[in-house]
Tab-separated table of C-alpha atoms and ligand atoms in Angstrom:
chain	number	residue	atom	x	y	z
A	1	UNK	CA	0.235	0.268	0.281
A	2	UNK	CA	2.544	2.568	0.882
A	3	UNK	CA	4.377	1.330	-2.158
A	4	UNK	CA	1.074	2.268	-4.482
A	5	UNK	CA	1.166	5.492	-2.855
A	6	UNK	CA	4.846	6.828	-3.268
A	7	UNK	CA	4.412	5.664	-6.934
A	8	UNK	CA	1.696	7.893	-7.483
A	9	UNK	CA	2.810	10.658	-5.562
A	10	UNK	CA	6.049	10.447	-7.546
A	11	UNK	CA	3.708	9.961	-10.833
A	12	UNK	CA	1.861	13.200	-9.868
A	13	UNK	CA	4.677	14.953	-9.737
A	14	UNK	CA	4.814	16.723	-13.356
A	15	UNK	CA	8.139	14.892	-15.457
A	16	UNK	CA	9.831	17.487	-17.176
A	17	UNK	CA	9.304	17.312	-20.786
A	18	UNK	CA	11.531	15.543	-23.632
A	19	UNK	CA	12.971	19.194	-24.439
A	20	UNK	CA	13.560	20.190	-21.188
A	21	UNK	CA	15.556	16.899	-20.363
A	22	UNK	CA	17.507	17.307	-23.795
A	23	UNK	CA	18.256	20.882	-22.627
A	24	UNK	CA	19.516	19.944	-19.382
A	25	UNK	CA	21.729	17.564	-20.391
A	26	UNK	CA	23.444	20.149	-23.254
A	27	UNK	CA	23.830	22.220	-19.912
A	28	UNK	CA	25.484	19.417	-17.645
A	29	UNK	CA	27.404	18.520	-21.000
A	30	UNK	CA	28.870	22.105	-21.198
A	31	UNK	CA	29.729	22.856	-17.771
A	32	UNK	CA	31.672	19.908	-17.281
A	33	UNK	CA	33.413	20.346	-21.121
A	34	UNK	CA	35.699	22.799	-19.289
A	35	UNK	CA	37.527	19.930	-17.561
A	36	UNK	CA	36.608	21.078	-14.165
A	37	UNK	CA	35.856	19.441	-11.334
A	38	UNK	CA	32.081	20.627	-10.622
A	39	UNK	CA	30.318	19.670	-7.432
A	40	UNK	CA	27.075	17.326	-7.764
A	41	UNK	CA	25.726	20.717	-5.439
A	42	UNK	CA	27.219	23.508	-8.067
A	43	UNK	CA	25.424	21.468	-11.011
A	44	UNK	CA	22.242	20.525	-9.368
A	45	UNK	CA	22.218	24.795	-9.055
A	46	UNK	CA	22.723	25.419	-11.926
A	47	UNK	CA	20.969	23.142	-13.644
A	48	UNK	CA	17.637	23.706	-11.062
A	49	UNK	CA	17.266	19.700	-10.083
A	50	UNK	CA	17.761	17.664	-7.257
A	51	UNK	CA	20.825	15.711	-6.412
A	52	UNK	CA	19.521	12.778	-7.425
A	53	UNK	CA	18.831	14.316	-10.619
A	54	UNK	CA	22.195	15.141	-11.686
A	55	UNK	CA	23.378	11.167	-10.375
A	56	UNK	CA	20.791	10.322	-13.396
A	57	UNK	CA	21.678	12.348	-15.697
A	58	UNK	CA	25.675	11.777	-15.013
A	59	UNK	CA	24.866	8.256	-15.091
A	60	UNK	CA	23.009	9.138	-19.004
A	61	UNK	CA	26.105	10.700	-20.538
A	62	UNK	CA	28.289	7.181	-18.899
A	63	UNK	CA	25.513	5.392	-21.375
A	64	UNK	CA	26.808	7.890	-24.042
A	65	UNK	CA	30.423	6.417	-23.445
A	66	UNK	CA	31.752	9.876	-21.788
A	67	UNK	CA	34.405	9.327	-19.269
A	68	UNK	CA	33.202	11.239	-16.529
A	69	UNK	CA	35.496	11.104	-12.964
A	70	UNK	CA	33.679	11.092	-10.006
A	71	UNK	CA	35.859	12.037	-6.613
A	72	UNK	CA	33.838	12.457	-3.757
A	73	UNK	CA	34.158	15.636	-2.298
A	74	UNK	CA	35.514	17.110	-5.427
A	75	UNK	CA	32.520	16.284	-7.952
A	76	UNK	CA	32.531	15.807	-11.172
A	77	UNK	CA	35.139	15.659	-14.065
A	78	UNK	CA	35.078	15.262	-17.951
A	79	UNK	CA	39.548	14.747	-17.866
A	80	UNK	CA	40.521	17.059	-20.393
A	81	UNK	CA	37.588	18.513	-21.322
A	82	UNK	CA	35.497	18.217	-24.430
A	83	UNK	CA	35.736	20.604	-27.918
A	84	UNK	CA	31.996	20.406	-28.641
A	85	UNK	CA	29.895	20.248	-31.515
A	86	UNK	CA	29.086	24.090	-32.352
A	87	UNK	CA	25.464	24.279	-34.259
A	88	UNK	CA	25.277	28.161	-34.297
A	89	UNK	CA	29.490	28.330	-35.219
A	90	UNK	CA	28.620	25.866	-38.303
A	91	UNK	CA	25.658	27.333	-39.697
A	92	UNK	CA	27.788	31.338	-39.589
A	93	UNK	CA	30.651	29.646	-41.557
A	94	UNK	CA	28.093	28.198	-43.956
A	95	UNK	CA	25.713	30.790	-44.536
A	96	UNK	CA	25.700	32.642	-47.691
A	97	UNK	CA	27.998	29.912	-49.150
A	98	UNK	CA	26.287	26.660	-50.034
A	99	UNK	CA	23.765	25.500	-52.245
A	100	UNK	CA	23.070	22.442	-50.340
A	101	UNK	CA	23.526	22.944	-46.783
A	102	UNK	CA	21.355	25.604	-45.010
A	103	UNK	CA	20.166	24.019	-42.297
A	104	UNK	CA	22.440	21.960	-39.871
A	105	UNK	CA	20.892	20.748	-36.700
A	106	UNK	CA	23.711	19.514	-34.156
A	107	UNK	CA	22.474	16.559	-31.122
A	108	UNK	CA	24.293	15.393	-28.374
A	109	UNK	CA	22.395	12.239	-29.132
A	110	UNK	CA	20.119	10.657	-31.538
A	111	UNK	CA	19.520	6.784	-32.935
A	112	UNK	CA	21.338	7.668	-35.813
A	113	UNK	CA	21.807	11.068	-37.603
A	114	UNK	CA	20.864	9.168	-41.284
A	115	UNK	CA	17.950	7.800	-39.768
A	116	UNK	CA	16.771	11.511	-38.324
A	117	UNK	CA	17.694	12.779	-42.047
A	118	UNK	CA	15.260	10.339	-43.155
A	119	UNK	CA	11.955	10.846	-40.826
A	120	UNK	CA	12.500	14.761	-41.324
A	121	UNK	CA	12.291	14.508	-44.742
A	122	UNK	CA	9.374	12.367	-44.276
A	123	UNK	CA	7.950	15.262	-42.107
A	124	UNK	CA	9.520	17.791	-44.773
A	125	UNK	CA	9.578	16.369	-48.325
A	126	UNK	CA	12.614	18.642	-50.381
A	127	UNK	CA	13.955	20.309	-47.426
A	128	UNK	CA	17.526	19.937	-47.659
A	129	UNK	CA	19.180	19.533	-44.021
A	130	UNK	CA	22.077	17.926	-42.109
A	131	UNK	CA	21.981	16.256	-39.290
A	132	UNK	CA	25.570	16.149	-36.994
A	133	UNK	CA	25.438	14.453	-33.649
A	134	UNK	CA	28.009	13.769	-30.777
A	135	UNK	CA	26.490	10.219	-30.158
A	136	UNK	CA	24.392	7.406	-32.112
A	137	UNK	CA	22.595	5.211	-29.656
A	138	UNK	CA	22.138	3.072	-33.599
A	139	UNK	CA	25.138	4.458	-35.688
A	140	UNK	CA	23.889	2.271	-39.066
A	141	UNK	CA	26.799	0.835	-41.357
A	142	UNK	CA	26.450	-0.519	-44.375
A	143	UNK	CA	25.284	-4.196	-45.332
A	144	UNK	CA	23.174	-3.528	-41.666
A	145	UNK	CA	26.097	-3.471	-39.487
A	146	UNK	CA	26.480	-1.498	-36.478
A	147	UNK	CA	28.346	1.822	-36.475
A	148	UNK	CA	30.051	2.281	-32.843
A	149	UNK	CA	29.483	5.613	-32.112
A	150	UNK	CA	30.773	6.840	-28.646
A	151	UNK	CA	30.091	10.925	-27.786
A	152	UNK	CA	32.176	13.270	-28.755
A	153	UNK	CA	34.987	10.462	-30.275
A	154	UNK	CA	34.468	10.852	-34.175
A	155	UNK	CA	32.442	13.375	-36.471
A	156	UNK	CA	28.964	11.831	-38.105
A	157	UNK	CA	26.812	13.128	-39.697
A	158	UNK	CA	24.332	12.879	-42.524
A	159	UNK	CA	23.190	15.149	-45.231
A	160	UNK	CA	20.040	15.003	-47.076
A	161	UNK	CA	19.509	16.399	-50.258
A	162	UNK	CA	17.276	16.653	-53.104
A	163	UNK	CA	18.861	16.075	-57.168
A	164	UNK	CA	17.086	17.099	-59.679
A	165	UNK	CA	17.236	13.893	-61.366
A	166	UNK	CA	16.240	10.573	-61.051
A	167	UNK	CA	18.197	7.180	-58.910
A	168	UNK	CA	19.469	6.128	-62.974
A	169	UNK	CA	21.567	8.496	-62.954
A	170	UNK	CA	22.775	8.469	-59.114
A	171	UNK	CA	26.107	5.836	-60.181
A	172	UNK	CA	29.150	7.548	-58.479
A	173	UNK	CA	27.665	9.756	-56.208
A	174	UNK	CA	29.053	7.899	-53.384
A	175	UNK	CA	32.523	7.626	-54.945
A	176	UNK	CA	32.365	11.299	-56.062
A	177	UNK	CA	31.390	11.922	-51.931
A	178	UNK	CA	34.819	9.687	-51.491
A	179	UNK	CA	37.268	11.098	-53.348
A	180	UNK	CA	36.183	14.982	-52.082
A	181	UNK	CA	36.252	13.790	-48.471
A	182	UNK	CA	39.845	12.202	-49.086
A	183	UNK	CA	40.996	15.250	-50.745
A	184	UNK	CA	39.668	17.494	-47.827
A	185	UNK	CA	41.112	15.678	-45.418
A	186	UNK	CA	44.788	14.551	-47.061
A	187	UNK	CA	46.266	18.213	-46.310
A	188	UNK	CA	45.823	17.500	-42.349
A	189	UNK	CA	47.330	14.016	-42.370
A	190	UNK	CA	51.146	13.087	-42.175
A	191	UNK	CA	49.903	10.189	-44.494
A	192	UNK	CA	47.874	9.170	-47.398
A	193	UNK	CA	43.718	9.067	-47.148
A	194	UNK	CA	42.773	6.400	-49.490
A	195	UNK	CA	39.912	4.450	-50.991
A	196	UNK	CA	38.641	1.031	-50.836
A	197	UNK	CA	36.049	0.838	-53.328
A	198	UNK	CA	32.896	1.583	-52.918
A	199	UNK	CA	33.627	4.032	-50.241
A	200	UNK	CA	36.003	3.524	-47.212
A	201	UNK	CA	38.793	5.653	-46.344
A	202	UNK	CA	42.186	4.370	-45.407
A	203	UNK	CA	45.422	5.689	-44.089
A	204	UNK	CA	47.792	2.914	-44.415
A	205	UNK	CA	45.053	0.352	-44.949
A	206	UNK	CA	43.487	0.729	-41.439
A	207	UNK	CA	39.927	2.172	-41.764
A	208	UNK	CA	39.399	6.092	-41.426
A	209	UNK	CA	35.812	6.628	-42.553
A	210	UNK	CA	32.576	5.045	-44.018
A	211	UNK	CA	30.069	6.117	-46.443
A	212	UNK	CA	26.632	5.133	-46.160
A	213	UNK	CA	24.279	6.207	-49.386
A	214	UNK	CA	20.557	5.751	-49.086
A	215	UNK	CA	18.152	6.891	-51.892
A	216	UNK	CA	14.541	7.048	-52.920
A	217	UNK	CA	13.287	8.450	-55.485
A	218	UNK	CA	11.807	8.010	-59.105
A	219	UNK	CA	14.269	6.405	-61.842
A	220	UNK	CA	13.939	10.198	-64.151
A	221	UNK	CA	13.546	13.442	-62.451
A	222	UNK	CA	13.948	13.204	-58.773
A	223	UNK	CA	15.546	11.580	-56.071
A	224	UNK	CA	16.403	11.953	-51.955
A	225	UNK	CA	19.631	11.130	-51.112
A	226	UNK	CA	20.989	10.671	-47.814
A	227	UNK	CA	24.655	10.805	-47.134
A	228	UNK	CA	25.830	9.401	-44.115
A	229	UNK	CA	29.435	9.893	-42.829
A	230	UNK	CA	31.079	8.388	-40.260
A	231	UNK	CA	34.476	9.817	-39.661
A	232	UNK	CA	36.912	7.992	-36.436
A	233	UNK	CA	38.736	11.271	-34.958
A	234	UNK	CA	40.053	10.347	-31.378
A	235	UNK	CA	38.105	6.847	-30.655
A	236	UNK	CA	39.198	4.781	-27.607
A	237	UNK	CA	41.606	2.347	-28.465
A	238	UNK	CA	39.258	-0.420	-26.891
A	239	UNK	CA	36.254	0.090	-28.704
A	240	UNK	CA	35.890	-3.068	-30.868
A	241	UNK	CA	35.229	-2.349	-34.282
A	242	UNK	CA	36.028	-5.753	-35.983
A	243	UNK	CA	38.635	-4.213	-38.158
A	244	UNK	CA	41.597	-2.670	-38.545
A	245	UNK	CA	41.082	1.279	-37.993
A	246	UNK	CA	42.645	4.268	-36.985
A	247	UNK	CA	42.178	8.141	-36.003
A	248	UNK	CA	42.512	10.879	-37.888
A	249	UNK	CA	44.029	12.551	-34.667
A	250	UNK	CA	46.796	9.397	-34.677
A	251	UNK	CA	47.730	11.165	-38.356
A	252	UNK	CA	46.918	14.751	-37.621
A	253	UNK	CA	49.624	17.069	-39.196
A	254	UNK	CA	47.993	20.468	-39.198
A	255	UNK	CA	45.566	21.021	-36.015
A	256	UNK	CA	41.926	21.659	-36.639
A	257	UNK	CA	38.731	21.317	-34.760
A	258	UNK	CA	35.714	19.137	-35.528
A	259	UNK	CA	33.926	22.366	-35.734
A	260	UNK	CA	36.450	23.659	-38.492
A	261	UNK	CA	37.049	20.482	-40.214
A	262	UNK	CA	32.714	19.949	-40.609
A	263	UNK	CA	32.975	22.955	-42.165
A	264	UNK	CA	35.465	22.462	-44.371
A	265	UNK	CA	33.518	18.867	-45.612
A	266	UNK	CA	30.372	20.477	-45.606
A	267	UNK	CA	31.713	23.359	-47.955
A	268	UNK	CA	33.744	20.706	-50.481
A	269	UNK	CA	30.756	18.123	-50.563
A	270	UNK	CA	28.374	21.664	-51.774
A	271	UNK	CA	30.787	22.082	-54.329
A	272	UNK	CA	30.825	18.636	-55.905
A	273	UNK	CA	27.594	18.058	-56.168
A	274	UNK	CA	27.414	21.025	-57.894
A	275	UNK	CA	29.614	19.725	-60.095
A	276	UNK	CA	28.730	16.898	-60.036
A	277	UNK	CA	25.097	17.673	-60.915
A	278	UNK	CA	25.857	19.688	-63.680
A	279	UNK	CA	29.022	17.358	-65.262
A	280	UNK	CA	28.575	14.032	-64.057
A	281	UNK	CA	31.141	11.289	-62.334
A	282	UNK	CA	33.186	11.475	-65.365
A	283	UNK	CA	35.830	13.567	-63.919
A	284	UNK	CA	35.972	12.277	-60.572
A	285	UNK	CA	36.108	8.830	-62.249
A	286	UNK	CA	39.245	9.794	-63.849
A	287	UNK	CA	40.401	11.061	-60.117
A	288	UNK	CA	39.811	7.478	-58.877
A	289	UNK	CA	43.896	6.588	-59.960
A	290	UNK	CA	44.739	9.130	-57.411
A	291	UNK	CA	42.464	8.270	-54.516
A	292	UNK	CA	42.730	4.341	-54.894
A	293	UNK	CA	43.870	2.559	-52.010
A	294	UNK	CA	44.664	-0.498	-54.733
A	295	UNK	CA	45.294	0.698	-57.839
A	296	UNK	CA	47.140	-1.570	-60.176
A	297	UNK	CA	47.081	-4.500	-57.148
A	298	UNK	CA	45.848	-7.822	-56.495
A	299	UNK	CA	42.716	-7.547	-54.875
A	300	UNK	CA	39.910	-10.289	-53.665
A	301	UNK	CA	36.348	-9.566	-54.959
A	302	UNK	CA	33.931	-11.758	-52.503
A	303	UNK	CA	30.448	-12.390	-54.671
A	304	UNK	CA	27.705	-14.261	-53.267
A	305	UNK	CA	28.425	-17.613	-56.099
A	306	UNK	CA	32.589	-17.252	-55.181
A	307	UNK	CA	35.210	-15.326	-54.566
A	308	UNK	CA	37.437	-13.710	-57.716
A	309	UNK	CA	40.837	-13.018	-57.882
A	310	UNK	CA	42.032	-9.883	-60.410
A	311	UNK	CA	43.928	-6.865	-60.862
A	312	UNK	CA	42.237	-3.486	-59.660
A	313	UNK	CA	42.458	-1.052	-63.362
A	314	UNK	CA	39.888	1.669	-62.270
A	315	UNK	CA	36.552	2.522	-62.365
A	316	UNK	CA	33.868	2.887	-64.986
A	317	UNK	CA	32.002	5.719	-66.220
A	318	UNK	CA	28.947	4.572	-63.662
A	319	UNK	CA	31.287	3.751	-60.282
A	320	UNK	CA	31.301	0.351	-61.298
A	321	UNK	CA	34.951	-1.283	-60.275
A	322	UNK	CA	36.807	-3.083	-63.402
A	323	UNK	CA	39.380	-6.099	-62.380
A	324	UNK	CA	41.531	-7.453	-64.808
A	325	UNK	CA	41.067	-11.468	-64.108
A	326	UNK	CA	42.465	-14.558	-65.579
A	327	UNK	CA	39.024	-14.869	-67.931
A	328	UNK	CA	39.699	-11.008	-69.154
A	329	UNK	CA	38.307	-7.653	-67.470
A	330	UNK	CA	35.102	-7.988	-65.067
A	331	UNK	CA	33.117	-5.261	-63.947
A	332	UNK	CA	31.518	-4.970	-60.552
A	333	UNK	CA	28.881	-2.843	-58.942
A	334	UNK	CA	28.769	-1.748	-55.178
A	335	UNK	CA	26.187	-3.844	-52.678
A	336	UNK	CA	26.583	-6.988	-55.069
A	337	UNK	CA	29.816	-7.296	-53.552
A	338	UNK	CA	32.978	-6.567	-51.468
A	339	UNK	CA	36.947	-6.108	-52.253
A	340	UNK	CA	39.717	-6.652	-49.853
A	341	UNK	CA	43.551	-6.982	-50.327
A	342	UNK	CA	44.743	-10.356	-51.990
B	1	BTN	C1	30.339	1.953	-43.242
B	1	BTN	O1	29.689	0.720	-43.099
B	1	BTN	O2	31.590	1.689	-43.664
B	1	BTN	C2	29.415	3.397	-43.344
B	1	BTN	C3	29.231	4.166	-41.828
B	1	BTN	C4	28.200	5.178	-42.366
B	1	BTN	C5	28.185	5.500	-40.716
B	1	BTN	C6	27.839	6.955	-40.663
B	1	BTN	S1	28.085	7.682	-39.113
B	1	BTN	C7	27.194	9.112	-39.708
B	1	BTN	C8	25.331	8.296	-40.584
B	1	BTN	N1	24.662	7.838	-39.201
B	1	BTN	C9	24.511	6.459	-38.940
B	1	BTN	O3	23.595	5.657	-38.527
B	1	BTN	N2	25.572	5.932	-40.140
B	1	BTN	C10	26.027	7.171	-40.881
C-alpha cells in the first residue's frame, strides 16, 4: 500500500518534458566540457534540479560513453575536457556559401543521424538538411552493420539532399563523395588518405571513415539522397570495431577542430555536388587512380557465387570497379560485392 502511494506521488510530480531534459543534458555537458571538477550541488543549483537528478543525468552521459570521473568531495569531471560541436558556429560559417546545406542541426545524442534525416524528410519533403550528432545510439554501417558511436569521439553526420534527376543517374555519387572527402582530409594528415572501393577511407590500410548512401525517389526526374559519414577522430582504442581502424588525430599533421573540419567538408561537398549535377561523374572517375588504395594491385572480389582474384584497373563512368582477371576484364557494382586486398 505504502509503495503504491509512493508510486502515485511520483507519478503526480510534474516530469520534465523531453525538450527540457535535452536542454538540461546539453547544459550539463557544456559545464563539464571545461575539464574542471564540478560538485554535485553546484551542478544541481546551476540546472535547477535535485542531486538525484544530477546523478541520473551523469549516469545517462556514461551510457553515451563519456568518460566522467567522480571523486568524493570534489564532484564530477571530464578529463582534459571536450571541444563540442557548435551548431551556431557551423551555421554561421556556412551562411551564404552553400547551395545545398542551409540548415545544420547538431544534437547531443540521436539513434542515427541518417535515420533522423530520413524522418525529417518524411515530415517536410524537399527540405535539405544536415544532421550532426555527438553520439549515436543506433549508428548504422553498410550491409546492416552497426557503427559504433561514442560521445564526442568522432564525427557522425548525414546530409539530406534533393537532386533534380532520378535514381538511374546516380551511379558514382558515393564515390564522388568519397573522393571529395579524401581530398579535404589529405592536407591535414601525415600519411595519404586513400579509398577502398566503393567508399571506405583508409590511412595505411586502416579504416578512417565510412560512407552510407541511401537513395529514394523515381528513376527519371528526382531523388532524395541521404549521405551518412562516420569519421574516426579520437575514439578510444578499446572500442571493438571488428577491423583495423585508425583515428584522424593519430595522423594529424595540421591542427583543426571538428567544427572547422565539418564546415570545410560541407563546403567541399557542396562544390562537388554542384559539379556532379552539372557535369556528371566523368571528371571524378578520372581522379580515382590518384585515390585508390589498391590500384594496379591484386585484389579479391567476394561475390555471392564465390571469390574472384584479379588486378584493380580502375572504375567505369557508372562507378563500377574494373578488374583484370584470367578470363578478361570484369565489372562489379557496389551493393553486390565486397573487395579486399589479396
Ligand atoms: C560503413 O559501413 O562504412 C558506413 C558507415 C556510415 C556511418 C555513418 S555515421 C553517420 C551516419 N549515421 C549512421 O547511422 N550511419 C552513418
